[in-house]
Short mmCIF file of C-alpha atoms in Angstrom, two decimals:
data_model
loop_
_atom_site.label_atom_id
_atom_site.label_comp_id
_atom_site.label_asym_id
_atom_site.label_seq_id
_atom_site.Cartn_x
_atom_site.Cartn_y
_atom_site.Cartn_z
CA UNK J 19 6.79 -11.60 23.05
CA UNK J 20 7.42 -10.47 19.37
CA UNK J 21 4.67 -12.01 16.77
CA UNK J 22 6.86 -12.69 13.57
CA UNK J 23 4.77 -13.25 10.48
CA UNK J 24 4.69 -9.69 8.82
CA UNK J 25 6.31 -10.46 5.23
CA UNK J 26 7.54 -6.77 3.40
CA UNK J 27 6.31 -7.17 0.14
CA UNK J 28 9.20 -5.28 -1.73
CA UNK J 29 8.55 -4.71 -5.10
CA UNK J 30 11.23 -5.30 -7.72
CA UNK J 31 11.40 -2.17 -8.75
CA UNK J 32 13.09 -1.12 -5.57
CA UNK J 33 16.22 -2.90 -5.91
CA UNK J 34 18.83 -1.52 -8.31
CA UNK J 35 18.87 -3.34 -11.93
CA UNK J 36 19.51 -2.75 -15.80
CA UNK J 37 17.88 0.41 -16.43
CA UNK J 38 16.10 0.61 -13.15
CA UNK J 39 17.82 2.84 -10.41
CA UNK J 40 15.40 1.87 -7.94
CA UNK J 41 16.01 3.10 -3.85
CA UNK J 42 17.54 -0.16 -2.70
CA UNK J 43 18.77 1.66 0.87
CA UNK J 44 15.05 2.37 1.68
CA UNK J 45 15.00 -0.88 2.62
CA UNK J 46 17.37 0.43 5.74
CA UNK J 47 13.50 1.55 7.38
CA UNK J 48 12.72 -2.09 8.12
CA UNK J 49 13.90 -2.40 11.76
CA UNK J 50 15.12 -6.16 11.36
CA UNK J 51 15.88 -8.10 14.43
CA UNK J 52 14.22 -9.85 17.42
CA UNK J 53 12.22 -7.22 18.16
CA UNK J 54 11.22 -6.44 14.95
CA UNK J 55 7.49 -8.25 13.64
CA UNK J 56 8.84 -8.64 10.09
CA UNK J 57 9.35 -12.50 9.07
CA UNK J 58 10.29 -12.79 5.69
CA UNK J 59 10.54 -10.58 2.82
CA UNK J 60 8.95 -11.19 -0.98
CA UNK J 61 9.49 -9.87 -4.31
CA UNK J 62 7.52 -11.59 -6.76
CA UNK J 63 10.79 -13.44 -8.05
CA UNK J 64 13.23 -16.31 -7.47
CA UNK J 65 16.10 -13.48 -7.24
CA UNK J 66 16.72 -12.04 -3.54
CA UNK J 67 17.30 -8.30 -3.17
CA UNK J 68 20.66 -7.51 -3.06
CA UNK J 69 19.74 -4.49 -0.55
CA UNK J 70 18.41 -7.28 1.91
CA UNK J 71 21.70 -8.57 3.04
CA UNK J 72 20.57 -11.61 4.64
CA UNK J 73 18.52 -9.56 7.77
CA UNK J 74 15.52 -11.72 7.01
CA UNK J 75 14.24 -14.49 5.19
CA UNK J 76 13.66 -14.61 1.39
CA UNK J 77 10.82 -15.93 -0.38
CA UNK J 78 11.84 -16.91 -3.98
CA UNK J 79 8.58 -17.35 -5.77
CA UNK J 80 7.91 -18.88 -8.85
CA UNK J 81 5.46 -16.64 -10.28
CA UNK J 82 4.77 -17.51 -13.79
CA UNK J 83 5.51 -19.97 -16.49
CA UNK J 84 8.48 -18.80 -17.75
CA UNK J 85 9.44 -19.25 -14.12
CA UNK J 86 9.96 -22.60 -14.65
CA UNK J 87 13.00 -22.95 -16.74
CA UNK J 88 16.31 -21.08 -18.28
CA UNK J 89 17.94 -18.72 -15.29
CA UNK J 90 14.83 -18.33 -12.70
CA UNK J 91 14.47 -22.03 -12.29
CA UNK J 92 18.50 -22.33 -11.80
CA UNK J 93 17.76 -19.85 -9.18
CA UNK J 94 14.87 -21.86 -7.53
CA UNK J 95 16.82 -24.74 -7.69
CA UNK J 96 19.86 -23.55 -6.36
CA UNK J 97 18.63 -21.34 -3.46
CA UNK J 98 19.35 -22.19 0.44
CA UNK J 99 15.96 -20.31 1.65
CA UNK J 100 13.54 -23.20 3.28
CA UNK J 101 10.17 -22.38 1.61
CA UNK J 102 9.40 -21.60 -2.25
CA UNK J 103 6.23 -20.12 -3.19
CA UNK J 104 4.25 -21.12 -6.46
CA UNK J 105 2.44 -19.78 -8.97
CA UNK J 106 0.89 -15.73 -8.46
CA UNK J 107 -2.68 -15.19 -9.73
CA UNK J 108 -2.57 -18.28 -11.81
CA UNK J 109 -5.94 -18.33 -13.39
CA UNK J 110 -5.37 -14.62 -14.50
CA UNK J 111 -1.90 -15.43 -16.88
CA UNK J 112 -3.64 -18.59 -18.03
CA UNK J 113 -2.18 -21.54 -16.76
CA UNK J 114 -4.54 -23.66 -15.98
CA UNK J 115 -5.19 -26.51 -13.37
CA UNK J 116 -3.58 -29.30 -15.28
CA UNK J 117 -0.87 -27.81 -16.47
CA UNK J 118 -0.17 -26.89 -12.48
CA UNK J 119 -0.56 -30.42 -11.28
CA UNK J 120 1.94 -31.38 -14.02
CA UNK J 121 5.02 -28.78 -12.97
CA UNK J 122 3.84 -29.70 -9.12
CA UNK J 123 4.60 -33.23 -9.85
CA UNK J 124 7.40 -32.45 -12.13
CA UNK J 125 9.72 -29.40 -10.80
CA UNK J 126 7.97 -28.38 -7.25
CA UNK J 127 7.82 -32.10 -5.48
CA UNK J 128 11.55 -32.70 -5.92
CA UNK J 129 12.11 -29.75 -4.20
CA UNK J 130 10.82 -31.14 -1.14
CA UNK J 131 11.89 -34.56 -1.35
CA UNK J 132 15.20 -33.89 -2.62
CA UNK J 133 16.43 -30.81 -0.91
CA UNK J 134 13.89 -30.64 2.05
CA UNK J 135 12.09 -27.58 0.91
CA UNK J 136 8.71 -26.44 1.87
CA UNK J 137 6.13 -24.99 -0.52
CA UNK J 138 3.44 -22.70 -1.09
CA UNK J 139 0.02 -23.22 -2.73
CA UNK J 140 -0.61 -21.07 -5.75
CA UNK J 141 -2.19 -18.02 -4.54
CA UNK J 142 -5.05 -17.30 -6.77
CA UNK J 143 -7.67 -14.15 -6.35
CA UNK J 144 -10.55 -14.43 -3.88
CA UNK J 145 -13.25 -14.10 -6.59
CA UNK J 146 -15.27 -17.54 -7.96
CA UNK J 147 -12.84 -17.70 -10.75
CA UNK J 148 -9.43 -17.94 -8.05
CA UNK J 149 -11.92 -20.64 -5.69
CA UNK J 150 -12.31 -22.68 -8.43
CA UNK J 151 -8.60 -22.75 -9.80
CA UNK J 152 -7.32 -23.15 -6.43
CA UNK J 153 -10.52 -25.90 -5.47
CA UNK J 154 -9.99 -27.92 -8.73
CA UNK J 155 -5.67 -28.01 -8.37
CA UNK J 156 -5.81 -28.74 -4.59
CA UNK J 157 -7.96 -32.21 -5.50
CA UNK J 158 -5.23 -33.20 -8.47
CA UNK J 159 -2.51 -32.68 -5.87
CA UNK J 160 -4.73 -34.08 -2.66
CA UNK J 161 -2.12 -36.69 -2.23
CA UNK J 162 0.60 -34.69 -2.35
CA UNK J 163 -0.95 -31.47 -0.99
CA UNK J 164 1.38 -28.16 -0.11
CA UNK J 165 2.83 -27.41 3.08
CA UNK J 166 0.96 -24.04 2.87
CA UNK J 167 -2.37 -22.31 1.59
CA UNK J 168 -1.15 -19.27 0.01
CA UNK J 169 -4.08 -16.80 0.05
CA UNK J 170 -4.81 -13.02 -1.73
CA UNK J 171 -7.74 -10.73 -0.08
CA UNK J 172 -8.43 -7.60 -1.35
CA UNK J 173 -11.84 -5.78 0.01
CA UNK J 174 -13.56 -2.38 2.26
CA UNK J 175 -14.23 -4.63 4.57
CA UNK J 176 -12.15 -6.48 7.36
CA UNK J 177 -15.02 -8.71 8.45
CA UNK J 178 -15.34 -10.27 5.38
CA UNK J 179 -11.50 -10.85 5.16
CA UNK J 180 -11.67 -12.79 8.24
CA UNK J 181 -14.73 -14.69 6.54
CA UNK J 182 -12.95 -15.46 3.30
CA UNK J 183 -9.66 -16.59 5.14
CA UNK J 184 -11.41 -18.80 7.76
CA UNK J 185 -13.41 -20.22 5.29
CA UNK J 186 -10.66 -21.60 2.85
CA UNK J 187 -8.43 -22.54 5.54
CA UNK J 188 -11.60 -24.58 6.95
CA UNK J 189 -11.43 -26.42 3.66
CA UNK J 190 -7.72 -27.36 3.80
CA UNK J 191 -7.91 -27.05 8.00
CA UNK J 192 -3.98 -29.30 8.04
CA UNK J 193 -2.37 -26.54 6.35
CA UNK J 194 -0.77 -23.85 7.86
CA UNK J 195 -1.57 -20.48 5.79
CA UNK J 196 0.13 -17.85 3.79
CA UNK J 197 -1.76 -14.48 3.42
CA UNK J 198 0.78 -13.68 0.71
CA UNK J 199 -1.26 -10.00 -0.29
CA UNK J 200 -3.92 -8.66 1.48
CA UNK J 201 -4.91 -4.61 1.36
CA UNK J 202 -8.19 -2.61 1.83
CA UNK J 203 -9.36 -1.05 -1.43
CA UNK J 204 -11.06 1.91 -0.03
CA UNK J 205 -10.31 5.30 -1.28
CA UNK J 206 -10.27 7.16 2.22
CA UNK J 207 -7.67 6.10 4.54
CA UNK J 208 -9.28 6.36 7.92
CA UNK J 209 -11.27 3.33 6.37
CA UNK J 210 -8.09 2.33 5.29
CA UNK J 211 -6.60 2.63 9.01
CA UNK J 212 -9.38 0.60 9.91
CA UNK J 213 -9.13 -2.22 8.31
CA UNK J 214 -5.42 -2.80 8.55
CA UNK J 215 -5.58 -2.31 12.33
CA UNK J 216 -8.02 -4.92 12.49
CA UNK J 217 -6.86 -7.44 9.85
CA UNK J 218 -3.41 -7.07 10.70
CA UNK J 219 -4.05 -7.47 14.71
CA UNK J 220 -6.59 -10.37 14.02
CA UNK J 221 -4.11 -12.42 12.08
CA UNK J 222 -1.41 -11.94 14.60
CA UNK J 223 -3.45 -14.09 17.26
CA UNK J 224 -4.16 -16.97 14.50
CA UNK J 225 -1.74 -19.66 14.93
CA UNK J 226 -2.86 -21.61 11.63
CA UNK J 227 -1.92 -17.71 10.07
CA UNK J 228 1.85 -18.77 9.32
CA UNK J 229 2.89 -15.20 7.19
CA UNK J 230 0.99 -12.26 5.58
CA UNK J 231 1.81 -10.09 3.52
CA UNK J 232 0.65 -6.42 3.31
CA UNK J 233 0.00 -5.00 -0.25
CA UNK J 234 2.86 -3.56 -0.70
CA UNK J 235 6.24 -1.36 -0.56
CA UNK J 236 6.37 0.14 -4.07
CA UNK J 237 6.86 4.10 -4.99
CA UNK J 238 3.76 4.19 -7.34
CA UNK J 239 -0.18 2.78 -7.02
CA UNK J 240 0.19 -0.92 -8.71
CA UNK J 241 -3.20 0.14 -10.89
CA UNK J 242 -6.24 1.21 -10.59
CA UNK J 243 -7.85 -1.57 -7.88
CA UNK J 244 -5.25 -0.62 -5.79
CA UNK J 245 -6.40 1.85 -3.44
CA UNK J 246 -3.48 4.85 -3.22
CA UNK J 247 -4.55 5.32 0.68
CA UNK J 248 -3.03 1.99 1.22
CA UNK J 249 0.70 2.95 0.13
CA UNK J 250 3.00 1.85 2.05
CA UNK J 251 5.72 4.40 0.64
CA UNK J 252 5.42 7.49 -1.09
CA UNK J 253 6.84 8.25 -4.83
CA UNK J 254 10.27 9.36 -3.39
CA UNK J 255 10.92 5.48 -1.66
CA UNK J 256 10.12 6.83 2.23
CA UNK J 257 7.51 4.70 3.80
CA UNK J 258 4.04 6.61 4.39
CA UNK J 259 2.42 6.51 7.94
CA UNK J 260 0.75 2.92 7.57
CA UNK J 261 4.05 1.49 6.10
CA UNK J 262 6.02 2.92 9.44
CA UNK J 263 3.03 1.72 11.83
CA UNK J 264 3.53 -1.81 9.49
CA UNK J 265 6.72 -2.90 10.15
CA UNK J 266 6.81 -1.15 13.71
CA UNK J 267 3.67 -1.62 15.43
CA UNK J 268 1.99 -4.70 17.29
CA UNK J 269 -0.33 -4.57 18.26
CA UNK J 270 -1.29 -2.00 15.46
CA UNK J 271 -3.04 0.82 16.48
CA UNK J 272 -5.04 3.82 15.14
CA UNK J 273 -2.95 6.99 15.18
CA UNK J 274 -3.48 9.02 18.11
CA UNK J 275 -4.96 6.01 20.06
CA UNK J 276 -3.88 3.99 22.34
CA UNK J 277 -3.02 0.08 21.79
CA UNK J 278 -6.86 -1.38 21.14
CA UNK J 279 -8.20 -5.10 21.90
CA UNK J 280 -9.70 -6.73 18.34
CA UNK J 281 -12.81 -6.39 20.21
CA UNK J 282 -12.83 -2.64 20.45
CA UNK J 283 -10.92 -2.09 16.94
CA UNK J 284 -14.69 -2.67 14.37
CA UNK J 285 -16.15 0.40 17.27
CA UNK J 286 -13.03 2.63 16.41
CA UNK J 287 -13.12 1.85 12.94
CA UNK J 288 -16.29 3.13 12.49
CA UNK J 289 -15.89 5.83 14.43
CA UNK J 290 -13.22 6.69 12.36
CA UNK J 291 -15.27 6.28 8.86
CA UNK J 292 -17.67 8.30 10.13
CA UNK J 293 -15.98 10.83 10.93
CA UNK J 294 -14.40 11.45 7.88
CA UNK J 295 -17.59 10.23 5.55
CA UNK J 296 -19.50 13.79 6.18
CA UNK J 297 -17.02 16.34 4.55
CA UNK J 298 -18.39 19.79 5.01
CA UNK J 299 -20.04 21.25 1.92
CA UNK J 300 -16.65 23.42 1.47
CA UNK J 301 -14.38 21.00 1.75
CA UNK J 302 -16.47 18.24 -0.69
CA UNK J 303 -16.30 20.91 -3.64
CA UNK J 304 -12.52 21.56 -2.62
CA UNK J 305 -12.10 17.77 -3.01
CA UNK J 306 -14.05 17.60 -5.80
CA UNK J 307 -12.29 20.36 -7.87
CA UNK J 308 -9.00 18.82 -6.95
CA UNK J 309 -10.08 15.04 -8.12
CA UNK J 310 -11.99 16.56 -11.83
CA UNK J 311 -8.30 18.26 -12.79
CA UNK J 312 -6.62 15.14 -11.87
CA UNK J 313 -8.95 12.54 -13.71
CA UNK J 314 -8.40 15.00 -16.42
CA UNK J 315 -5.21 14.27 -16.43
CA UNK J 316 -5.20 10.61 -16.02
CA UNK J 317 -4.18 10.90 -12.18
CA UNK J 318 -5.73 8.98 -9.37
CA UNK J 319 -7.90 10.96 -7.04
CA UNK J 320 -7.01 12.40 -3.48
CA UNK J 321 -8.13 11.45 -0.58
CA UNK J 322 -9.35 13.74 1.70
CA UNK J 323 -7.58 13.39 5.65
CA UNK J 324 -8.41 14.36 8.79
CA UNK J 325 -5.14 14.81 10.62
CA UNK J 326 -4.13 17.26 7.66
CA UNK J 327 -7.08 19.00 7.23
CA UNK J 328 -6.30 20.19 11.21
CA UNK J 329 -2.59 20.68 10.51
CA UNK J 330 -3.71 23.14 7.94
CA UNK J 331 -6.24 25.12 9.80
CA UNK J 332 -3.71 25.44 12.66
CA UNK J 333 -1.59 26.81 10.25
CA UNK J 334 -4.01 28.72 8.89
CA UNK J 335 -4.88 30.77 12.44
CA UNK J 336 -1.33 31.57 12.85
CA UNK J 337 -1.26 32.75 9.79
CA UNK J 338 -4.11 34.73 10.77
CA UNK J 339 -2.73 35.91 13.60
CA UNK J 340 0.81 37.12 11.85
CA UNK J 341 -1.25 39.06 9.60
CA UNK J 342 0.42 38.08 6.49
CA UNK J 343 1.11 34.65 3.92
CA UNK J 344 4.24 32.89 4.97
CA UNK J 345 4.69 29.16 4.14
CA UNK J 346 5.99 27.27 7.40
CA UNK J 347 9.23 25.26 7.43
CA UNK J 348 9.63 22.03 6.17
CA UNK J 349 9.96 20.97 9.91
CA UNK J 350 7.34 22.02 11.02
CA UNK J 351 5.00 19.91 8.14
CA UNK J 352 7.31 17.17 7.35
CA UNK J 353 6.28 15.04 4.32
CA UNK J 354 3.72 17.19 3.74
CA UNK J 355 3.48 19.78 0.39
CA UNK J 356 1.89 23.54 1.08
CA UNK J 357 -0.72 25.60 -1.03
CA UNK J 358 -1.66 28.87 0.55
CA UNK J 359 -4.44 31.56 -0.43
CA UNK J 360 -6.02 34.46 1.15
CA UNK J 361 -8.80 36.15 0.75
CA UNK J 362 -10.94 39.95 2.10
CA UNK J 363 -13.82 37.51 2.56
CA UNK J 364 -15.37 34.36 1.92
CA UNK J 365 -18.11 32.22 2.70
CA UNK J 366 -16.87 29.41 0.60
CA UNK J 367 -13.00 29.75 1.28
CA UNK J 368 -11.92 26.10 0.37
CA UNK J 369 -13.48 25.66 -3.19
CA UNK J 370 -12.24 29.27 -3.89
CA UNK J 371 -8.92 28.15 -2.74
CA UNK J 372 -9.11 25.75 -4.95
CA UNK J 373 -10.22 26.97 -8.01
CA UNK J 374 -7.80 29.75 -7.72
CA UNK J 375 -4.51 26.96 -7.22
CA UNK J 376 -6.05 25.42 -9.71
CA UNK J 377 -6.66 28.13 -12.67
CA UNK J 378 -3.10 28.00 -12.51
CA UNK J 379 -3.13 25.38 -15.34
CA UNK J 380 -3.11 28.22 -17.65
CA UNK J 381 0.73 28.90 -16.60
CA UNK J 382 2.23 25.57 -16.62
CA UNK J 383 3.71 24.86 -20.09
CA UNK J 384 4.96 21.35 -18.68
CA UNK J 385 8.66 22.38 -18.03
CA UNK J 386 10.15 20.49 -14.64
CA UNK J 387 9.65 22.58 -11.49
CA UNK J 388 11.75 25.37 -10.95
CA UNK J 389 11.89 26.22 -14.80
CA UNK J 390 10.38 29.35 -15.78
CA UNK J 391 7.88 31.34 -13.52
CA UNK J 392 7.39 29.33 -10.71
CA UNK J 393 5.66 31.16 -8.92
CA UNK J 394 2.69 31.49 -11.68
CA UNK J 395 1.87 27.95 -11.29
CA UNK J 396 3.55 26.06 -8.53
CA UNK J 397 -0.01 25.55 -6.53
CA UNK J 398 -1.43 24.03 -9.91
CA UNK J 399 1.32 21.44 -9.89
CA UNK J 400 1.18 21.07 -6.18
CA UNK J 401 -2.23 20.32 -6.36
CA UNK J 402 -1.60 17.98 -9.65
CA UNK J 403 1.37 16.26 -8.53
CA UNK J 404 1.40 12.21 -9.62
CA UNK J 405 2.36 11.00 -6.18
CA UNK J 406 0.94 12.61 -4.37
CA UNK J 407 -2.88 10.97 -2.50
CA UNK J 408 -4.00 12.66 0.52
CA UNK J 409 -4.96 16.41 0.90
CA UNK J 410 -6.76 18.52 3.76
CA UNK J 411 -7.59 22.23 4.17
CA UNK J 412 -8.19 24.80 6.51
CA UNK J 413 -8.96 28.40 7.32
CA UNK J 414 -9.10 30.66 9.52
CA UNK J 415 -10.19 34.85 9.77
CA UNK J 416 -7.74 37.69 10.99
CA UNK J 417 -8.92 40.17 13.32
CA UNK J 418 -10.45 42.33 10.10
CA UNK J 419 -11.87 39.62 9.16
CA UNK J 420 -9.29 38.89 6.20
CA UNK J 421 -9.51 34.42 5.24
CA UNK J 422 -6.69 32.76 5.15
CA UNK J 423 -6.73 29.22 3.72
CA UNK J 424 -3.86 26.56 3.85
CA UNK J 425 -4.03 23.16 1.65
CA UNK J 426 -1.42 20.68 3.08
CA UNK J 427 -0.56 17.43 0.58
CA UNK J 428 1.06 14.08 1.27
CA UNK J 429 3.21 13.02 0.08
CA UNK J 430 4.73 16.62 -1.00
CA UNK J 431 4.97 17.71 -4.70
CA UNK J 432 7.10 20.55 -6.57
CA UNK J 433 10.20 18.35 -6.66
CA UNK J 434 13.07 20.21 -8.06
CA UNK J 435 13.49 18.95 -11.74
CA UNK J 436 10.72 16.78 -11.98
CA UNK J 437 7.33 17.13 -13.36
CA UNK J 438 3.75 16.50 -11.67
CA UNK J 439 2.25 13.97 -14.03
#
């Protein structure tokens, strides 16, 4: 039996607008349906995604003040979808308390006694600031409480996720609740992995758990809390690996691993961390060199992974084997971006990789790729490129003992006409 509660947090910039092309059909890699654990889908506003075409529920939200009135609240008011969420973050924009309890009483009530609607809580941040907001509104409105507790949780650490949500639905314990945004924040994605497995598998089996929300389908990193491991979809609108096992899998599972219980998932996660906490000397300094260019530039870090890291070095033997440097075909690495290098000999073949993609700089004058001499600087801007957040490398010797090295990227840079950063 299908679990539906897996909201797709679509972000507005996806949808065609004014100005805004956006990649509306990506929406088409959401398998809707009965089979399908997606439940509803979210955008932050009263106005439903054209792309959505009625496959799923809507969400209209009404996020801020200006919410409230002129053409959003017509929206609100005149929309057939059965439950309205209030207020996003509302003790960051200001609003206090009070002045929630008065547009509860005012706008949000008659929505449910006059047209049968249900309604969200505010969702407020987990820190002491959001507890208070959300502590001190819930006793102004005790009599006329919300149908659900709309949660945020944003942390490294599943366990304490579980904590934080038990705990505030043990305050409220009648409502049924919304996990409206929830993502791990940690910079290397089997942690990332890890977490959602868990967190995602765990709130499947709660029935007081009515929705959640994953943080979230957008093309770029929301800011700088937001960890860019935890993408859903990559800068071109194609969902990334976790996305795919999002809005496919459940139970979730670790990649390569088989379907897990919640009591085995913490063991595996670890495993996982672990695994990918002790980077080799080589490949730290190859990481390294990579991240000090990029903060340099004002881009977020990489990430090193795993599962490319061994993609390149298998590369990397047939490479050694051919006897020559030939990039492989974009079906054989799909999604991923390419740096090669090669080398008489080397005891440190990664950071000299590196360094050599990246002195590179020196020939990139900041036209869009393919302009001028590519092929002076195309590994700089491979290794520079904005959306891009994961990287692994690998070598391997010939039979002279010749080092070839292979740097795979996801998502892929050197887009024809664009620019890295």
């Amino acid at each position: 039996m299908v679990i539906k509660k897996r909201q797709i947090l679509w972000d507005w910039t996806n949808s065609s607008g004014s100005g805004n092309s956006g990649v509306p059909d990506k929406i088409n890699q959401v398998p809707f349906g009965s089979k399908s654990p997606v439940s509803s889908v979210v955008n932050w506003n009263a106005w439903v995604p054209p792309e959505l075409k009625g496959r799923a529920p809507f969400r209209p939200m009404v996020r801020v003040l200006d919410s409230t009135k002129g053409n959003d609240w017509a929206m609100i008011q005149n929309s057939n979808e059965p439950i309205i969420l209030f207020f996003n973050e509302p003790e960051r924009a200001g609003i206090s308390p009070e002045q929630a309890k008065d547009i509860w009483y005012k706008q949000m009530l008659p929505l449910r006694k006059n047209k049968g609607k249900k309604l969200g809580s505010p969702a407020v941040a987990s820190d002491d600031n959001g507890r208070k907001w959300i502590e001190k509104f819930m006793s102004l409105v005790s009599k006329d409480l919300p149908d659900f507790l709309c949660l945020h949780y944003y942390s490294k650490s599943a366990d304490e996720a579980i904590k934080y949500i038990e705990g505030m639905h043990n305050k409220w314990p009648k409502l049924k609740v919304m996990v409206t945004e929830i993502a791990c924040i940690d910079r290397n994605y089997q942690a990332v992995l890890g977490f959602t497995v868990k967190i995602c598998n765990w709130m499947d089996t709660k029935d007081y758990i009515f929705e959640y929300g994953l943080f979230d389908f957008q093309r770029k990193v929301a800011d700088n809390f937001v960890s860019p491991a935890a993408q859903l979809m990559d800068g071109n609108g194609n969902f990334t690996e976790l996305g795919k096992m999002y809005v496919n899998q459940q139970p979730m599972k670790l990649p390569g691993k088989a379907a897990v219980s919640l009591a085995a998932t913490s063991e595996i996660h670890l495993m996982a961390v672990n695994a990918t906490a002790a980077l080799g000397q080589d490949q730290q300094k190859a990481l390294d060199a990579h991240n000090s260019k990029r903060k340099a530039k004002g881009l977020a870090p990489l990430i090193w992974d795993n599962q490319l890291a061994k993609n390149a070095e298998a590369y990397a033997k047939h490479l050694g084997q051919i006897g020559k440097l030939e990039h492989s075909s974009g079906d054989q690495r799909p999604n991923q971006g390419e740096n090669l290098a090669w080398a008489s000999a080397s005891s440190t073949p990664l950071i000299m990789s590196a360094n050599m993609w990246l002195a590179e700089e020196k020939n990139y004058h900041g036209q869009p790729i393919g302009q001028g001499d590519f092929g002076s600087y195309g590994h700089y801007t491979q290794c520079m490129w904005k959306s891009t957040t994961k990287v692994g490398m690998g070598w391997a010797k010939d039979a002279k003992g010749g080092v070839y090295v292979v740097g795979r990227y996801s998502p892929p840079g050197n887009m024809v006409g664009q620019k890295p950063y």
